[in-house]
DNA sequence: CGCGCGCGCGGAATATTCTTCCATGCCAGG
DNA sequence: CCTGGCATGGAAGAATATTCCGCGCGCGCG
């Protein structure tokens, strides 16, 4: 790990996590350093990979992606090639927000955003169960999003 | 819903989702409109809630949150009060990134970020099973993050 | 048809901000 | 004490944001 984070770096990180479009001037004032110093600190956070990117969080319902579904997947075989093929295929599916290889009753957990249940059923039938090596899937429709994509606490 | 999105709005939305710190000038040029128009469009996207916020995505491993865990939760009773109490308590736990009420074998699905397994075991024993109304939890350690928090496709 | 209205556009001007350069202060090692 | 390395803040020129203005277009009404 290239560098450690002092109090100011942490402050900048937290500020940018909450408001990614804060100007450098605003950051500097809140963090209590000069604009020049703040600018250097911020750039370092980007350059050294502490900030992987800055993203506008689009409201899903506003763009017709109001339905959230969690899906547990079990594969036929537990071979490295089997896993690799599945993961390669998953990467093409844009509606998959999360895909994690897990230990437990499932091989993978998926988090999927679609327009509605009908939308999901089509996708499930046409694309999910057709993924390479899939033995079974278990679908958990989300009825209420209590917390979705909360900011990281550090 | 207040307004629809034309081709330019969509372009700006997608650009900002991928690079939330693009300047208005850059946005304008890429979207093919004047800076003034682009500025108005962008502000509307914020004002009308199409963009819920802009967030710097902090690299979890860089800040000591490299471990991801999915947890299925079953409550004792399925009453509205029982759900409400659980949700209220969950909101205080900063390490919970997602908490969704689902239909199926579980009542809730949680996505949790911590430092490591030991960290999680402590939290599980001290905080998760102590949440109001929890009958049982099932833990799925994430062994590989294939896709994490992918941008929305719209 | 012609007219006026509303709307969104781009250009221009001002205010703000970014970005870099430079000189200073601080600290550790010789 | 001196020296080198390093991070800082101030200052200045370049870039940007934000607002104001007049224009053109389409639409509905007289």
Short mmCIF file of C-alpha atoms (C1' of nucleotides) in Angstrom, two decimals:
data_model
loop_
_atom_site.label_atom_id
_atom_site.label_comp_id
_atom_site.label_asym_id
_atom_site.label_seq_id
_atom_site.Cartn_x
_atom_site.Cartn_y
_atom_site.Cartn_z
CA UNK A 1 0.00 0.00 0.00
CA UNK A 2 1.65 3.22 -1.20
CA UNK A 3 0.58 5.72 1.39
CA UNK A 4 -1.30 6.20 4.60
CA UNK A 5 -4.09 8.63 5.18
CA UNK A 6 -3.87 11.44 7.68
CA UNK A 7 -6.72 13.38 9.18
CA UNK A 8 -7.03 15.67 6.19
CA UNK A 9 -7.06 12.86 3.64
CA UNK A 10 -9.83 11.14 5.57
CA UNK A 11 -11.83 14.34 5.71
CA UNK A 12 -11.51 14.85 1.98
CA UNK A 13 -12.42 11.23 1.29
CA UNK A 14 -15.52 11.42 3.44
CA UNK A 15 -16.58 14.73 1.95
CA UNK A 16 -16.18 13.47 -1.59
CA UNK A 17 -18.03 10.29 -0.78
CA UNK A 18 -21.01 12.32 0.32
CA UNK A 19 -20.77 15.06 -2.29
CA UNK A 20 -18.63 14.10 -5.19
CA UNK A 21 -19.04 17.42 -6.96
CA UNK A 22 -17.77 19.65 -4.18
CA UNK A 23 -15.38 22.20 -5.61
CA UNK A 24 -11.79 22.17 -4.50
CA UNK A 25 -12.37 25.53 -2.82
CA UNK A 26 -15.21 24.09 -0.75
CA UNK A 27 -13.20 21.03 0.12
CA UNK A 28 -10.26 23.16 1.15
CA UNK A 29 -12.29 25.37 3.44
CA UNK A 30 -14.09 22.49 5.12
CA UNK A 31 -10.91 20.50 5.52
CA UNK A 32 -9.08 23.52 6.86
CA UNK A 33 -6.22 23.69 4.38
CA UNK A 34 -5.32 25.94 1.48
CA UNK A 35 -6.74 25.32 -1.95
CA UNK A 36 -3.35 24.34 -3.28
CA UNK A 37 -2.75 21.75 -0.59
CA UNK A 38 -6.25 20.42 -0.87
CA UNK A 39 -5.87 20.08 -4.58
CA UNK A 40 -2.69 18.05 -4.19
CA UNK A 41 -4.24 15.83 -1.54
CA UNK A 42 -7.30 15.17 -3.63
CA UNK A 43 -5.29 14.36 -6.70
CA UNK A 44 -3.21 11.91 -4.70
CA UNK A 45 -6.36 10.16 -3.52
CA UNK A 46 -7.30 9.64 -7.14
CA UNK A 47 -3.83 8.78 -8.40
CA UNK A 48 -3.17 6.21 -5.71
CA UNK A 49 -6.54 4.55 -6.13
CA UNK A 50 -8.22 5.50 -2.89
CA UNK A 51 -11.02 6.86 -5.00
CA UNK A 52 -11.93 4.37 -7.68
CA UNK A 53 -14.21 6.80 -9.46
CA UNK A 54 -16.95 9.35 -8.96
CA UNK A 55 -20.45 8.45 -9.93
CA UNK A 56 -23.73 10.27 -10.18
CA UNK A 57 -26.26 8.01 -8.53
CA UNK A 58 -29.17 7.85 -10.93
CA UNK A 59 -32.53 7.32 -9.27
CA UNK A 60 -33.58 3.85 -10.50
CA UNK A 61 -37.31 4.56 -10.56
CA UNK A 62 -36.76 7.66 -12.62
CA UNK A 63 -35.21 5.66 -15.42
CA UNK A 64 -37.53 2.68 -15.37
CA UNK A 65 -35.46 0.38 -13.19
CA UNK A 66 -37.62 0.35 -10.11
CA UNK A 67 -37.56 -3.39 -9.43
CA UNK A 68 -34.80 -5.02 -7.45
CA UNK A 69 -34.27 -8.78 -7.29
CA UNK A 70 -31.77 -10.92 -5.43
CA UNK A 71 -30.95 -14.25 -6.99
CA UNK A 72 -29.02 -17.18 -5.56
CA UNK A 73 -27.37 -19.39 -8.17
CA UNK A 74 -26.12 -22.97 -7.93
CA UNK A 75 -23.89 -24.34 -10.66
CA UNK A 76 -23.80 -27.88 -11.98
CA UNK A 77 -20.17 -28.43 -11.22
CA UNK A 78 -17.69 -26.68 -8.96
CA UNK A 79 -14.74 -26.60 -11.28
CA UNK A 80 -12.61 -23.53 -11.99
CA UNK A 81 -13.60 -23.64 -15.67
CA UNK A 82 -17.24 -23.79 -14.73
CA UNK A 83 -16.91 -20.74 -12.51
CA UNK A 84 -14.90 -18.86 -15.09
CA UNK A 85 -17.44 -19.50 -17.83
CA UNK A 86 -20.27 -18.33 -15.62
CA UNK A 87 -18.44 -15.16 -14.61
CA UNK A 88 -17.54 -14.34 -18.17
CA UNK A 89 -21.16 -14.62 -19.19
CA UNK A 90 -22.40 -12.58 -16.24
CA UNK A 91 -20.17 -9.67 -17.13
CA UNK A 92 -22.20 -9.09 -20.28
CA UNK A 93 -25.49 -8.74 -18.48
CA UNK A 94 -25.91 -5.06 -17.75
CA UNK A 95 -28.84 -5.54 -15.42
CA UNK A 96 -26.62 -7.41 -12.94
CA UNK A 97 -25.45 -4.89 -10.36
CA UNK A 98 -23.68 -7.36 -8.07
CA UNK A 99 -22.34 -10.84 -8.64
CA UNK A 100 -20.45 -12.46 -5.82
CA UNK A 101 -18.99 -15.90 -5.42
CA UNK A 102 -20.00 -17.00 -1.93
CA UNK A 103 -19.47 -19.80 0.53
CA UNK A 104 -22.66 -21.53 1.59
CA UNK A 105 -25.79 -22.96 0.04
CA UNK A 106 -25.28 -21.02 -3.16
CA UNK A 107 -22.39 -20.55 -5.49
CA UNK A 108 -23.24 -17.00 -6.52
CA UNK A 109 -25.44 -14.19 -5.34
CA UNK A 110 -26.77 -11.72 -7.85
CA UNK A 111 -28.35 -8.33 -7.37
CA UNK A 112 -30.41 -7.37 -10.38
CA UNK A 113 -32.26 -4.22 -11.39
CA UNK A 114 -35.08 -4.34 -13.92
CA UNK A 115 -38.26 -2.48 -14.74
CA UNK A 116 -40.76 -4.75 -13.07
CA UNK A 117 -41.59 -8.37 -12.25
CA UNK A 118 -42.67 -9.14 -15.77
CA UNK A 119 -39.40 -7.79 -17.00
CA UNK A 120 -37.58 -10.02 -14.57
CA UNK A 121 -39.50 -13.12 -15.50
CA UNK A 122 -38.58 -12.67 -19.12
CA UNK A 123 -34.95 -12.12 -18.25
CA UNK A 124 -34.94 -15.03 -15.88
CA UNK A 125 -36.32 -17.40 -18.45
CA UNK A 126 -34.29 -16.14 -21.38
CA UNK A 127 -30.98 -15.20 -19.88
CA UNK A 128 -30.38 -16.31 -16.30
CA UNK A 129 -31.18 -19.99 -16.48
CA UNK A 130 -29.44 -20.09 -19.83
CA UNK A 131 -26.13 -19.01 -18.31
CA UNK A 132 -23.41 -21.65 -18.61
CA UNK A 133 -23.49 -24.34 -15.92
CA UNK A 134 -26.50 -23.11 -14.00
CA UNK A 135 -28.25 -25.94 -12.13
CA UNK A 136 -30.81 -23.88 -10.27
CA UNK A 137 -31.65 -20.36 -9.21
CA UNK A 138 -33.59 -19.06 -6.28
CA UNK A 139 -35.27 -15.71 -6.68
CA UNK A 140 -35.92 -13.24 -3.88
CA UNK A 141 -38.02 -10.31 -5.01
CA UNK A 142 -37.25 -7.19 -3.04
CA UNK A 143 -40.46 -5.81 -1.56
CA UNK A 144 -38.88 -2.88 0.23
CA UNK A 145 -35.48 -1.29 -0.14
CA UNK A 146 -34.63 -0.40 3.42
CA UNK A 147 -31.01 0.54 2.73
CA UNK A 148 -29.57 0.50 -0.76
CA UNK A 149 -25.93 1.10 -1.47
CA UNK A 150 -25.10 2.99 1.68
CA UNK A 151 -21.83 4.94 1.72
CA UNK A 152 -18.81 3.21 3.14
CA UNK A 153 -18.07 3.85 6.80
CA UNK A 154 -14.36 4.16 7.50
CA UNK B 1 -43.24 12.29 -12.70
CA UNK B 2 -42.34 15.88 -13.61
CA UNK B 3 -40.45 15.53 -16.84
CA UNK B 4 -39.25 13.17 -19.49
CA UNK B 5 -35.74 12.75 -20.67
CA UNK B 6 -34.67 13.50 -24.21
CA UNK B 7 -31.54 12.31 -25.94
CA UNK B 8 -29.38 15.02 -24.40
CA UNK B 9 -30.60 14.40 -20.87
CA UNK B 10 -29.81 10.73 -21.22
CA UNK B 11 -26.35 11.49 -22.52
CA UNK B 12 -25.62 13.78 -19.60
CA UNK B 13 -26.99 11.25 -17.14
CA UNK B 14 -24.84 8.48 -18.52
CA UNK B 15 -21.74 10.65 -18.65
CA UNK B 16 -22.19 11.77 -15.07
CA UNK B 17 -22.83 8.25 -13.93
CA UNK B 18 -19.47 7.21 -15.31
CA UNK B 19 -17.53 10.34 -14.39
CA UNK B 20 -19.29 12.40 -11.81
CA UNK B 21 -16.67 15.14 -11.82
CA UNK B 22 -16.81 16.01 -15.49
CA UNK B 23 -16.88 19.76 -15.91
CA UNK B 24 -19.88 21.38 -17.46
CA UNK B 25 -17.71 22.38 -20.42
CA UNK B 26 -16.72 18.76 -21.03
CA UNK B 27 -20.29 17.61 -20.66
CA UNK B 28 -21.46 20.26 -23.08
CA UNK B 29 -18.97 19.36 -25.74
CA UNK B 30 -19.59 15.62 -25.50
CA UNK B 31 -23.33 16.08 -25.46
CA UNK B 32 -23.19 18.48 -28.39
CA UNK B 33 -24.89 21.48 -26.82
CA UNK B 34 -23.74 24.85 -25.55
CA UNK B 35 -22.37 25.23 -22.05
CA UNK B 36 -25.37 27.28 -21.01
CA UNK B 37 -27.87 24.70 -22.19
CA UNK B 38 -25.88 21.86 -20.71
CA UNK B 39 -25.74 23.63 -17.40
CA UNK B 40 -29.50 24.07 -17.37
CA UNK B 41 -30.08 20.44 -18.30
CA UNK B 42 -27.73 19.19 -15.65
CA UNK B 43 -29.26 21.35 -12.97
CA UNK B 44 -32.69 20.07 -13.89
CA UNK B 45 -31.50 16.50 -13.52
CA UNK B 46 -30.44 17.31 -9.98
CA UNK B 47 -33.44 19.45 -9.11
CA UNK B 48 -35.96 16.92 -10.31
CA UNK B 49 -34.26 14.03 -8.59
CA UNK B 50 -32.96 12.09 -11.54
CA UNK B 51 -29.57 12.27 -9.86
CA UNK B 52 -29.92 11.38 -6.21
CA UNK B 53 -26.36 12.43 -5.46
CA UNK B 54 -22.78 12.18 -6.60
CA UNK B 55 -20.44 9.94 -4.75
CA UNK B 56 -16.73 9.26 -4.80
CA UNK B 57 -16.40 5.49 -4.71
CA UNK B 58 -13.82 4.80 -2.06
CA UNK B 59 -11.81 1.63 -2.65
CA UNK B 60 -12.88 -0.63 0.22
CA UNK B 61 -9.55 -2.41 0.60
CA UNK B 62 -7.73 0.89 0.81
CA UNK B 63 -9.65 1.87 3.91
CA UNK B 64 -9.67 -1.46 5.66
CA UNK B 65 -13.03 -2.73 4.51
CA UNK B 66 -11.94 -5.52 2.24
CA UNK B 67 -14.35 -8.20 3.41
CA UNK B 68 -17.83 -8.53 2.00
CA UNK B 69 -20.53 -10.68 3.54
CA UNK B 70 -24.09 -11.43 2.52
CA UNK B 71 -26.48 -12.33 5.32
CA UNK B 72 -29.99 -13.73 5.14
CA UNK B 73 -32.16 -12.92 8.14
CA UNK B 74 -35.34 -14.56 9.42
CA UNK B 75 -37.42 -12.81 12.03
CA UNK B 76 -39.41 -14.41 14.86
CA UNK B 77 -42.69 -12.91 13.82
CA UNK B 78 -43.95 -11.37 10.62
CA UNK B 79 -45.80 -8.41 12.06
CA UNK B 80 -45.48 -4.84 10.86
CA UNK B 81 -44.12 -3.77 14.24
CA UNK B 82 -41.56 -6.52 14.12
CA UNK B 83 -40.36 -5.40 10.71
CA UNK B 84 -40.32 -1.77 11.69
CA UNK B 85 -38.27 -2.41 14.79
CA UNK B 86 -35.74 -4.41 12.83
CA UNK B 87 -35.43 -1.75 10.15
CA UNK B 88 -35.00 1.00 12.68
CA UNK B 89 -32.17 -0.89 14.32
CA UNK B 90 -30.50 -1.72 11.01
CA UNK B 91 -30.33 1.92 10.00
CA UNK B 92 -27.84 2.57 12.81
CA UNK B 93 -25.39 -0.06 11.67
CA UNK B 94 -22.96 1.69 9.37
CA UNK B 95 -21.38 -1.50 8.07
CA UNK B 96 -24.68 -2.51 6.44
CA UNK B 97 -24.53 -1.41 2.81
CA UNK B 98 -27.78 -3.02 1.70
CA UNK B 99 -30.82 -4.17 3.62
CA UNK B 100 -33.77 -5.40 1.63
CA UNK B 101 -37.07 -6.93 2.64
CA UNK B 102 -37.54 -9.88 0.34
CA UNK B 103 -40.07 -12.52 -0.55
CA UNK B 104 -38.83 -16.08 -0.09
CA UNK B 105 -36.99 -18.13 2.47
CA UNK B 106 -35.63 -15.08 4.25
CA UNK B 107 -37.20 -11.92 5.52
CA UNK B 108 -34.21 -9.66 4.87
CA UNK B 109 -31.03 -9.75 2.90
CA UNK B 110 -28.05 -7.79 4.13
CA UNK B 111 -24.85 -6.79 2.39
CA UNK B 112 -22.14 -6.00 4.88
CA UNK B 113 -18.62 -4.62 4.59
CA UNK B 114 -16.06 -5.18 7.32
CA UNK B 115 -12.32 -5.52 7.68
CA UNK B 116 -12.05 -9.29 7.76
CA UNK B 117 -13.74 -12.49 8.90
CA UNK B 118 -12.74 -12.01 12.51
CA UNK B 119 -14.25 -8.57 12.37
CA UNK B 120 -17.44 -10.03 11.01
CA UNK B 121 -17.65 -12.75 13.60
CA UNK B 122 -17.44 -10.19 16.37
CA UNK B 123 -20.10 -8.05 14.72
CA UNK B 124 -22.30 -11.04 14.05
CA UNK B 125 -22.18 -12.18 17.63
CA UNK B 126 -22.48 -8.77 19.21
CA UNK B 127 -24.76 -6.87 16.89
CA UNK B 128 -26.53 -8.90 14.22
CA UNK B 129 -28.09 -11.67 16.27
CA UNK B 130 -28.92 -9.08 18.90
CA UNK B 131 -31.11 -7.13 16.49
CA UNK B 132 -34.79 -7.04 17.54
CA UNK B 133 -36.81 -10.07 16.50
CA UNK B 134 -34.06 -12.01 14.79
CA UNK B 135 -34.73 -15.74 14.82
CA UNK B 136 -31.83 -16.85 12.68
CA UNK B 137 -29.23 -15.62 10.25
CA UNK B 138 -27.45 -17.35 7.43
CA UNK B 139 -24.04 -16.04 6.50
CA UNK B 140 -22.54 -16.16 3.02
CA UNK B 141 -18.95 -15.02 2.96
CA UNK B 142 -18.00 -13.49 -0.34
CA UNK B 143 -14.94 -15.25 -1.71
CA UNK B 144 -14.70 -13.26 -4.91
CA UNK B 145 -16.33 -10.02 -5.95
CA UNK B 146 -17.08 -10.62 -9.60
CA UNK B 147 -19.20 -7.51 -10.07
CA UNK B 148 -19.73 -5.01 -7.29
CA UNK B 149 -22.08 -2.09 -7.58
CA UNK B 150 -22.15 -1.87 -11.35
CA UNK B 151 -23.52 1.33 -12.87
CA UNK B 152 -27.17 1.37 -13.82
CA UNK B 153 -27.98 0.49 -17.38
CA UNK B 154 -30.82 2.60 -18.82
"C1'" DC C 1 -53.58 33.36 -42.33
"C1'" DG C 2 -51.00 36.37 -39.24
"C1'" DC C 3 -49.96 37.35 -34.80
"C1'" DG C 4 -48.32 36.86 -30.22
"C1'" DC C 5 -46.93 33.84 -26.70
"C1'" DG C 6 -43.95 30.57 -24.39
"C1'" DC C 7 -40.08 27.92 -24.55
"C1'" DG C 8 -35.46 26.55 -25.14
"C1'" DC C 9 -31.41 27.79 -27.40
"C1'" DG C 10 -26.55 29.88 -27.86
"C1'" DG C 11 -23.37 33.93 -27.23
"C1'" DA C 12 -21.36 36.99 -24.15
"C1'" DA C 13 -19.91 38.87 -19.71
"C1'" DT C 14 -18.80 38.48 -14.92
"C1'" DA C 15 -17.69 35.82 -10.96
"C1'" DT C 16 -15.71 31.85 -9.36
"C1'" DT C 17 -12.62 28.23 -9.55
"C1'" DC C 18 -8.65 25.45 -11.05
"C1'" DT C 19 -3.90 24.66 -11.56
"C1'" DT C 20 0.72 25.68 -11.38
"C1'" DC C 21 4.81 28.13 -9.86
"C1'" DC C 22 7.45 29.79 -6.28
"C1'" DA C 23 9.30 31.00 -1.79
"C1'" DT C 24 8.95 29.69 2.99
"C1'" DG C 25 9.02 26.74 7.17
"C1'" DC C 26 9.79 22.40 9.23
"C1'" DC C 27 12.14 18.21 10.29
"C1'" DA C 28 15.65 14.54 10.12
"C1'" DG C 29 20.24 13.15 9.20
"C1'" DG C 30 25.03 14.25 8.53
"C1'" DC D 1 25.13 24.16 12.06
"C1'" DC D 2 24.13 22.95 7.66
"C1'" DT D 3 21.75 20.56 4.05
"C1'" DG D 4 18.37 18.11 1.61
"C1'" DG D 5 13.71 16.59 1.23
"C1'" DC D 6 9.10 17.57 1.79
"C1'" DA D 7 4.68 19.73 2.49
"C1'" DT D 8 2.66 24.11 2.93
"C1'" DG D 9 0.25 28.64 1.54
"C1'" DG D 10 0.14 32.75 -1.51
"C1'" DA D 11 -0.22 34.51 -6.00
"C1'" DA D 12 -1.17 34.60 -10.93
"C1'" DG D 13 -2.83 33.10 -15.42
"C1'" DA D 14 -5.92 29.86 -17.52
"C1'" DA D 15 -10.10 27.58 -17.43
"C1'" DT D 16 -14.68 27.17 -15.79
"C1'" DA D 17 -19.35 28.23 -13.91
"C1'" DT D 18 -23.34 30.93 -13.90
"C1'" DT D 19 -26.23 34.43 -15.28
"C1'" DC D 20 -28.30 37.67 -18.54
"C1'" DC D 21 -29.77 38.73 -22.98
"C1'" DG D 22 -31.77 38.52 -27.54
"C1'" DC D 23 -33.10 35.21 -31.04
"C1'" DG D 24 -35.69 31.63 -33.50
"C1'" DC D 25 -39.01 28.12 -33.51
"C1'" DG D 26 -43.54 26.02 -32.95
"C1'" DC D 27 -48.14 26.38 -31.39
"C1'" DG D 28 -52.64 28.06 -30.57
"C1'" DC D 29 -55.68 31.83 -30.81
"C1'" DG D 30 -57.86 35.66 -32.91
#
